[in-house]
Amino acid sequence: MEMALREGEKMRKRLVGRRWSRRDFLKAGGGAFVGAYALGMAGCGGGGGSGSGELTVLTWGSTSGEEKGFRDLAKRYNAQNPEVPVRMEFVPPEQAYEQLDTRLAAGEAPDIARLQYQQMGRYASEGALVDLSEYLGEGYGDAFTPALWQAVNYEGAPYGMPQHTDTFAVFYNTDIFQNVGIEVPRSMEESWTWDEFLEIATGIKEEGAADYAFAYNWQTDTAAYRWMPLLFQHGGQLLTSDLGAPDIDSSAGVETVAFTKRWFDEDLVPPSTSIKSGEQIETLFSNGTTAMMLNGDWLIPFVVDNMEAGWDVTYMIRDQGMASDLGGNALAVTRDSPNPEAAADFLKFAANEENMSRFCIDGGFIPVRTSLAEQGLDYKQSPEQMNRFVEQATTVPEKMAQEQTVPAFGNIVQVLADQLESAFKTGQSPEQTTRNIASGVQEALED
């Protein structure tokens, strides 16, 4: 279980924004995959999708519950639609996009592909996905939380189906909090402000209750976008309202960089947890090095299995407003599917209330239908904590979802990683950092 969770988290950090050229793929050993893929497709007929009338779904399963959720979903659909059987193709998480890109280039893509929301704009803009408008009907998206429906839209049209999400909250060591006498928020409206959070973190450090007060999950270049909720909490935004230009070189941008830079300057977080470190902060939390971690719901199984001290979860910090991380995945119909109508029907089946509920319970995910988010789910593990994450996920800003799904976002994330790392590790000023981010974002948008 621990190994599977670690691999899943590594995949989340690596894959956002990665664009694979044919040369990149061959260097990565793609030739071996092409040979295996050719053998696997023998007898399936020509063209994309499947030549036998079935629907193929390219996905991954980072945990046993996640894979079970997909297999059970296919079984339920097959029972109701025997004339259009669904076949799941599981690939290693770190190979998902390279395999999809290679198959798209060959005109042999699966009917349906699983995509991170941050990948939607890239694939839609390149013509790799099918516009689902004619299959969904007017008002279909009203049943989903606004930010997640926005995440699958490109130029006003839906190119994917939201299936689930994940987000950030604050994990804390209950033993340390009890010893220091820290009260925790019991509702989202009572969540700690930036000032309150820094006061608590400073107190933990001064008391010597832990080596460091907390850590924040943004390690590796491709996870730098997880800094953006803090920017939105402070009233800022990365891009202008039309998404055509940077808007981070502002007082809100400068002050958000200064806020997060202070964490490192005042030794509130381990120096090994900067953007490009690759540190596994869940280990630092579970072994007591940090008293808190701002991290995602998918780490709950790891904490349950590895932490000897008591722990719990409270709500994400806030400032002028609330905001948290946009995580999770969608399902999309590829341009190579010979039967996009049937593929779209499977997407609707996967996202109906009953199936979304089952899938999220099996895999430990957060639902993206408003009705399910409002009522919560009967999770098998840590249901009280998981439903706090469900509540927190409603604070993901719709504008942030728009920004994180622009086609150029992969290059924008690299700009964020480079400049935030310089601010946190080399002393680059917040003012210079936001200027550099703005310049790099402009270049990425024009590329």
Coordinates of C-alpha atoms in Angstrom, one line a residue:
M1 CA 0.0 0.0 0.0
E2 CA 2.7 2.5 1.0
M3 CA 4.7 1.8 -2.3
A4 CA 1.5 2.3 -4.4
L5 CA 0.7 5.6 -2.6
R6 CA 4.2 6.8 -3.1
E7 CA 4.1 6.0 -6.8
G8 CA 0.8 7.7 -7.2
E9 CA 2.1 10.9 -5.5
K10 CA 5.2 10.8 -7.7
M11 CA 3.0 10.6 -10.7
R12 CA 0.9 13.5 -9.6
K13 CA 4.1 15.6 -9.2
R14 CA 5.7 14.6 -12.5
L15 CA 2.9 14.6 -15.0
V16 CA 1.4 18.0 -15.0
G17 CA 2.4 19.9 -18.1
R18 CA 4.8 17.3 -19.5
R19 CA 4.8 17.5 -23.3
W20 CA 6.4 14.5 -24.9
S21 CA 8.0 14.8 -28.4
R22 CA 8.7 11.7 -30.4
R23 CA 12.4 12.2 -29.6
D24 CA 11.6 12.5 -25.9
F25 CA 9.6 9.4 -26.0
L26 CA 12.2 7.3 -27.8
K27 CA 14.8 8.4 -25.3
A28 CA 12.5 7.3 -22.5
G29 CA 12.4 3.8 -24.0
G30 CA 9.2 4.3 -26.0
G31 CA 10.4 1.8 -28.6
A32 CA 9.8 -1.0 -26.2
F33 CA 6.2 0.2 -25.6
V34 CA 5.5 0.6 -29.3
G35 CA 6.5 -3.1 -29.8
A36 CA 4.3 -4.2 -26.9
Y37 CA 1.4 -2.0 -28.0
A38 CA 1.6 -3.5 -31.6
L39 CA 1.3 -7.0 -30.1
G40 CA -1.5 -6.0 -27.9
M41 CA -3.5 -4.4 -30.8
A42 CA -3.0 -7.4 -33.1
G43 CA -6.5 -8.6 -34.2
C44 CA -8.2 -5.4 -33.0
G45 CA -8.7 -3.9 -36.4
G46 CA -7.5 -0.7 -37.9
G47 CA -8.2 2.9 -36.8
G48 CA -8.4 4.3 -33.3
G49 CA -10.4 2.9 -30.4
S50 CA -11.4 -0.7 -31.0
G51 CA -12.4 -2.4 -34.3
S52 CA -14.6 -4.9 -32.5
G53 CA -17.3 -2.6 -31.2
E54 CA -15.9 -2.3 -27.7
L55 CA -14.7 0.8 -25.9
T56 CA -11.2 1.0 -24.7
V57 CA -10.3 3.2 -21.7
L58 CA -6.7 4.2 -21.0
T59 CA -6.2 4.8 -17.3
W60 CA -4.0 3.9 -14.3
G61 CA -4.6 2.6 -10.8
S62 CA -2.2 4.0 -8.2
T63 CA -3.9 2.0 -5.4
S64 CA -5.9 -1.3 -5.3
G65 CA -9.1 0.7 -4.5
E66 CA -8.7 3.0 -7.5
E67 CA -8.2 0.0 -9.9
K68 CA -11.1 -1.8 -8.4
G69 CA -13.3 1.3 -8.9
F70 CA -12.5 1.3 -12.6
R71 CA -13.0 -2.5 -13.0
D72 CA -16.4 -2.4 -11.2
L73 CA -17.5 0.6 -13.2
A74 CA -16.8 -1.3 -16.5
K75 CA -18.6 -4.4 -15.2
R76 CA -21.7 -2.3 -14.3
Y77 CA -21.7 -0.7 -17.7
N78 CA -21.2 -3.9 -19.5
A79 CA -24.1 -5.5 -17.7
Q80 CA -26.4 -2.7 -18.9
N81 CA -24.9 -2.4 -22.4
P82 CA -23.7 -5.8 -23.6
E83 CA -23.6 -4.6 -27.2
V84 CA -20.8 -2.1 -26.3
P85 CA -18.4 -3.8 -23.9
V86 CA -15.9 -1.6 -22.1
R87 CA -12.3 -2.7 -21.7
M88 CA -9.9 -1.0 -19.2
E89 CA -6.3 -0.6 -20.2
F90 CA -4.2 0.0 -17.1
V91 CA -0.8 1.5 -17.6
P92 CA 1.9 2.5 -15.1
P93 CA 1.0 6.1 -13.9
E94 CA 4.3 7.6 -15.0
Q95 CA 3.7 6.3 -18.6
A96 CA 0.1 7.4 -19.0
Y97 CA 0.7 10.5 -21.1
E98 CA 3.6 9.2 -23.1
Q99 CA 1.5 6.2 -24.2
L100 CA -1.4 8.4 -25.0
D101 CA 0.7 10.8 -27.1
T102 CA 2.3 8.0 -29.0
R103 CA -1.0 6.4 -29.8
L104 CA -2.5 9.7 -30.9
A105 CA 0.4 10.3 -33.2
A106 CA -0.2 6.9 -34.8
G107 CA -3.9 7.4 -35.1
E108 CA -4.5 4.5 -32.7
A109 CA -5.6 6.3 -29.5
P110 CA -8.0 4.6 -27.1
D111 CA -11.7 5.6 -27.2
I112 CA -11.4 7.2 -23.8
A113 CA -8.4 8.6 -21.8
R114 CA -8.1 9.6 -18.2
L115 CA -6.5 13.1 -17.9
Q116 CA -5.5 15.4 -15.1
Y117 CA -7.5 18.6 -15.2
Q118 CA -4.3 20.6 -15.8
Q119 CA -3.8 18.6 -19.0
M120 CA -7.3 19.3 -20.5
G121 CA -6.4 22.6 -22.2
R122 CA -3.3 21.1 -23.9
Y123 CA -5.1 18.1 -25.4
A124 CA -8.2 20.1 -26.4
S125 CA -6.3 22.8 -28.1
E126 CA -4.3 20.3 -30.1
G127 CA -7.5 18.7 -31.5
A128 CA -6.9 15.4 -29.6
L129 CA -10.3 15.4 -27.9
V130 CA -13.9 15.4 -28.9
D131 CA -16.3 18.3 -28.2
L132 CA -19.0 16.7 -26.1
S133 CA -21.6 19.4 -26.4
E134 CA -23.9 17.5 -28.8
Y135 CA -23.9 14.4 -26.5
L136 CA -24.5 16.2 -23.2
G137 CA -27.4 18.6 -23.8
E138 CA -28.0 22.1 -22.5
G139 CA -27.4 22.6 -18.7
Y140 CA -25.7 19.3 -18.2
G141 CA -22.8 20.9 -16.4
D142 CA -25.0 22.6 -13.8
A143 CA -24.9 19.4 -11.7
F144 CA -21.2 19.7 -11.1
T145 CA -19.2 22.0 -8.8
P146 CA -18.4 25.1 -10.9
A147 CA -14.6 25.0 -10.7
L148 CA -14.5 21.3 -11.8
W149 CA -16.9 21.8 -14.7
Q150 CA -14.8 24.8 -15.8
A151 CA -11.7 22.6 -15.7
V152 CA -13.0 20.4 -18.5
N153 CA -14.1 23.3 -20.7
Y154 CA -12.0 24.8 -23.5
E155 CA -13.2 27.9 -25.4
G156 CA -16.7 27.4 -24.0
A157 CA -17.2 23.8 -24.9
P158 CA -16.8 20.6 -22.7
Y159 CA -14.0 18.3 -23.8
G160 CA -14.1 16.0 -20.8
M161 CA -16.2 14.7 -18.0
P162 CA -15.2 15.5 -14.4
Q163 CA -15.0 12.2 -12.5
H164 CA -13.4 13.1 -9.1
T165 CA -11.1 15.6 -7.4
D166 CA -8.8 15.9 -4.5
T167 CA -7.7 19.0 -2.5
F168 CA -5.6 20.3 0.4
A169 CA -6.3 20.7 4.1
V170 CA -4.2 20.9 7.2
F171 CA -3.0 17.6 8.8
Y172 CA -1.9 18.1 12.4
N173 CA -0.3 16.0 15.2
T174 CA -2.9 15.9 17.9
D175 CA -0.3 14.9 20.6
I176 CA 1.8 18.0 19.9
F177 CA -1.3 20.2 19.7
Q178 CA -2.6 18.9 23.0
N179 CA 0.8 19.5 24.7
V180 CA 1.1 23.0 23.3
G181 CA -2.6 23.8 23.9
I182 CA -3.6 24.7 20.4
E183 CA -7.3 24.9 19.5
V184 CA -8.3 23.8 16.0
P185 CA -11.1 25.2 13.8
R186 CA -14.2 23.0 13.8
S187 CA -15.8 24.6 10.8
M188 CA -14.5 26.0 7.5
E189 CA -15.7 29.4 8.5
E190 CA -13.4 29.3 11.5
S191 CA -10.3 28.2 9.5
W192 CA -7.1 29.9 10.5
T193 CA -6.2 33.1 8.8
W194 CA -2.7 33.6 7.5
D195 CA -1.8 35.6 10.6
E196 CA -3.3 33.1 13.0
F197 CA -1.5 30.2 11.2
L198 CA 1.9 32.0 11.4
E199 CA 1.3 32.7 15.1
I200 CA 0.6 29.0 15.7
A201 CA 3.6 27.9 13.6
T202 CA 5.9 30.3 15.4
G203 CA 4.7 29.1 18.8
I204 CA 5.3 25.5 17.9
K205 CA 8.9 26.4 16.8
E206 CA 9.6 28.5 19.9
E207 CA 8.2 25.7 22.2
G208 CA 10.4 23.2 20.6
A209 CA 7.4 20.9 20.2
A210 CA 8.7 19.7 16.8
D211 CA 11.8 20.4 14.7
Y212 CA 9.7 22.4 12.3
A213 CA 6.1 23.7 12.5
F214 CA 4.9 22.4 9.1
A215 CA 5.5 21.6 5.5
Y216 CA 3.6 22.3 2.3
N217 CA 3.2 19.8 -0.6
W218 CA 4.6 21.5 -3.7
Q219 CA 7.8 19.5 -4.3
T220 CA 9.1 19.0 -7.8
D221 CA 8.8 21.4 -10.7
T222 CA 5.4 20.2 -11.9
A223 CA 3.7 20.6 -8.6
A224 CA 4.5 24.3 -8.3
Y225 CA 0.9 25.2 -9.2
R226 CA -0.1 24.2 -5.7
W227 CA 1.2 27.6 -4.6
M228 CA -1.7 29.2 -6.5
P229 CA -4.4 28.7 -3.9
L230 CA -2.4 31.0 -1.6
L231 CA -2.4 33.6 -4.3
F232 CA -6.1 33.4 -4.7
Q233 CA -6.7 33.4 -0.9
H234 CA -4.9 36.8 -0.9
G235 CA -7.1 38.2 -3.6
G236 CA -4.6 37.7 -6.5
Q237 CA -4.6 35.9 -9.7
L238 CA -1.9 34.6 -12.1
L239 CA -3.6 35.7 -15.4
T240 CA -5.9 38.5 -16.5
S241 CA -9.6 37.9 -16.8
D242 CA -9.3 37.0 -20.5
L243 CA -6.4 34.6 -19.7
G244 CA -4.3 36.4 -22.3
A245 CA -1.7 38.1 -20.1
P246 CA 0.0 37.7 -16.7
D247 CA -1.5 39.5 -13.7
I248 CA 0.8 38.4 -10.9
D249 CA 3.1 41.4 -10.7
S250 CA 0.7 43.1 -8.3
S251 CA 0.6 43.9 -4.6
A252 CA -1.3 40.6 -4.0
G253 CA 1.3 38.7 -5.9
V254 CA 4.3 40.3 -4.1
E255 CA 2.7 39.8 -0.7
T256 CA 1.9 36.1 -1.4
V257 CA 5.5 35.4 -2.4
A258 CA 6.6 37.3 0.8
F259 CA 4.3 35.2 2.9
T260 CA 5.6 31.9 1.6
K261 CA 9.2 33.1 1.6
R262 CA 8.9 33.9 5.3
W263 CA 8.3 30.2 6.0
F264 CA 11.8 29.4 4.9
D265 CA 13.4 32.6 6.2
E266 CA 12.1 31.9 9.7
D267 CA 12.8 28.2 9.7
L268 CA 9.1 27.3 10.1
V269 CA 9.4 24.7 7.4
P270 CA 12.3 22.2 6.7
P271 CA 14.7 23.7 4.1
S272 CA 14.5 20.4 2.2
T273 CA 10.9 21.1 1.3
S274 CA 11.3 23.8 -1.3
I275 CA 9.7 23.5 -4.8
K276 CA 12.5 21.5 -6.4
S277 CA 13.5 19.3 -3.5
G278 CA 11.5 16.2 -4.1
E279 CA 11.1 15.7 -0.4
Q280 CA 8.3 13.4 0.8
I281 CA 6.7 15.6 3.4
E282 CA 4.2 12.9 4.5
T283 CA 7.2 11.1 6.0
L284 CA 8.3 14.2 7.9
F285 CA 4.9 14.6 9.3
S286 CA 4.4 10.9 10.2
N287 CA 7.8 10.7 12.0
G288 CA 7.1 13.9 14.0
T289 CA 9.7 16.1 12.3
T290 CA 6.8 18.5 11.5
A291 CA 3.7 19.2 13.6
M292 CA 1.5 19.9 10.6
M293 CA 1.4 19.4 6.8
L294 CA -0.7 21.1 4.2
N295 CA -1.4 18.2 2.0
G296 CA -4.0 16.3 0.0
D297 CA -6.6 13.7 1.0
W298 CA -4.9 11.0 -0.9
L299 CA -2.2 10.9 1.9
I300 CA -4.7 9.7 4.5
P301 CA -3.9 6.0 3.9
F302 CA -0.2 6.7 4.3
V303 CA -0.8 8.5 7.6
V304 CA -3.0 5.8 8.9
D305 CA -0.4 3.1 8.1
N306 CA 2.7 5.0 9.2
M307 CA 2.0 7.5 12.0
E308 CA 2.3 6.3 15.6
A309 CA 1.2 9.6 17.2
G310 CA -2.4 10.8 17.0
W311 CA -3.4 12.9 14.1
D312 CA -6.4 14.7 12.6
V313 CA -7.3 17.1 9.8
T314 CA -8.6 20.6 9.9
Y315 CA -9.5 23.1 7.2
M316 CA -7.1 24.8 4.8
I317 CA -5.8 28.2 5.9
R318 CA -7.4 31.4 4.4
D319 CA -6.8 35.1 4.1
Q320 CA -9.1 37.5 2.2
G321 CA -10.9 34.5 0.9
M322 CA -10.9 30.7 0.9
A323 CA -9.1 28.6 -1.8
S324 CA -7.6 25.2 -2.0
D325 CA -5.8 22.9 -4.5
L326 CA -7.4 21.7 -7.8
G327 CA -6.6 18.0 -8.1
G328 CA -8.2 14.9 -9.6
N329 CA -8.9 13.6 -13.1
A330 CA -11.4 13.7 -15.9
L331 CA -12.4 11.2 -18.7
A332 CA -12.3 12.4 -22.3
V333 CA -13.2 10.9 -25.7
T334 CA -10.3 11.0 -28.1
R335 CA -10.5 12.0 -31.8
D336 CA -9.6 8.4 -32.8
S337 CA -12.7 6.8 -31.3
P338 CA -14.8 5.3 -34.1
N339 CA -17.9 5.6 -31.9
P340 CA -17.8 8.9 -29.9
E341 CA -21.5 8.7 -29.1
A342 CA -21.1 5.4 -27.3
A343 CA -17.9 6.7 -25.6
A344 CA -19.8 9.8 -24.4
D345 CA -22.5 7.6 -23.1
F346 CA -20.0 5.8 -21.0
L347 CA -18.7 9.1 -19.6
K348 CA -22.2 10.1 -18.6
F349 CA -22.6 6.7 -16.9
A350 CA -19.4 7.1 -15.0
A351 CA -20.4 10.5 -13.8
N352 CA -23.9 9.8 -12.7
E353 CA -24.6 10.2 -9.0
E354 CA -24.6 6.5 -8.1
N355 CA -21.4 5.5 -10.0
M356 CA -19.5 8.6 -8.9
S357 CA -20.3 7.9 -5.3
R358 CA -19.2 4.2 -5.6
F359 CA -16.0 5.2 -7.5
C360 CA -15.0 7.9 -4.9
I361 CA -15.7 5.6 -2.0
D362 CA -13.7 2.7 -3.5
G363 CA -10.7 4.9 -4.4
G364 CA -10.8 7.5 -1.6
F365 CA -11.7 10.4 -3.9
I366 CA -13.8 13.5 -3.6
P367 CA -17.0 13.7 -5.7
V368 CA -17.5 16.6 -8.1
R369 CA -21.3 16.5 -8.3
T370 CA -22.8 19.3 -6.2
S371 CA -25.4 16.9 -4.7
L372 CA -22.7 14.5 -3.4
A373 CA -20.4 17.2 -2.2
E374 CA -23.3 18.7 -0.1
Q375 CA -24.3 15.4 1.5
G376 CA -20.8 13.8 1.9
L377 CA -20.0 10.1 1.4
D378 CA -19.8 7.1 3.6
Y379 CA -16.0 6.5 3.2
K380 CA -14.5 3.2 4.4
Q381 CA -11.4 4.9 5.9
S382 CA -11.3 8.0 8.0
P383 CA -14.8 9.2 6.9
E384 CA -14.9 12.2 9.2
Q385 CA -11.5 13.5 7.9
M386 CA -12.4 12.7 4.3
N387 CA -15.7 14.6 4.4
R388 CA -13.8 17.7 5.6
F389 CA -11.8 17.5 2.4
V390 CA -15.1 17.1 0.5
E391 CA -16.3 20.3 2.1
Q392 CA -13.0 22.0 1.4
A393 CA -13.0 21.1 -2.3
T394 CA -16.0 23.5 -2.8
T395 CA -13.5 26.4 -2.2
V396 CA -11.5 25.8 -5.4
P397 CA -11.8 29.0 -7.3
E398 CA -13.4 28.8 -10.7
K399 CA -10.9 31.4 -12.1
M400 CA -8.0 29.3 -10.8
A401 CA -9.4 26.3 -12.7
Q402 CA -9.5 28.4 -15.8
E403 CA -5.9 29.4 -15.4
Q404 CA -4.6 25.9 -14.6
T405 CA -6.2 24.5 -17.8
V406 CA -4.9 27.0 -20.4
P407 CA -2.9 25.1 -23.1
A408 CA 0.4 26.8 -22.0
F409 CA 0.0 25.8 -18.4
G410 CA 2.8 23.2 -18.6
N411 CA 5.3 25.9 -19.4
I412 CA 3.8 28.3 -16.9
V413 CA 4.3 25.8 -14.1
Q414 CA 8.0 25.6 -14.9
V415 CA 8.2 29.4 -14.6
L416 CA 6.5 29.3 -11.2
A417 CA 8.9 26.5 -10.1
D418 CA 12.0 28.3 -11.2
Q419 CA 11.1 31.7 -9.7
L420 CA 9.6 30.5 -6.4
E421 CA 12.7 28.3 -5.9
S422 CA 14.9 31.3 -6.3
A423 CA 12.8 33.2 -3.8
F424 CA 12.8 30.5 -1.2
K425 CA 16.4 29.3 -1.6
T426 CA 18.6 32.1 -2.9
G427 CA 17.0 35.2 -1.4
Q428 CA 15.5 36.6 -4.5
S429 CA 13.1 39.4 -3.4
P430 CA 9.3 39.0 -3.8
E431 CA 9.2 42.0 -6.1
Q432 CA 11.8 40.5 -8.4
T433 CA 10.1 37.1 -8.2
T434 CA 6.7 38.4 -9.4
R435 CA 8.4 40.5 -12.2
N436 CA 10.2 37.4 -13.4
I437 CA 7.1 35.2 -13.2
A438 CA 5.1 37.8 -15.2
S439 CA 7.8 37.9 -17.9
G440 CA 8.0 34.1 -18.1
V441 CA 4.3 33.7 -18.2
Q442 CA 4.0 36.2 -21.0
E443 CA 6.6 34.3 -23.0
A444 CA 4.8 31.0 -22.3
L445 CA 1.5 32.4 -23.5
E446 CA 3.0 33.7 -26.7
D447 CA 5.0 30.5 -27.5

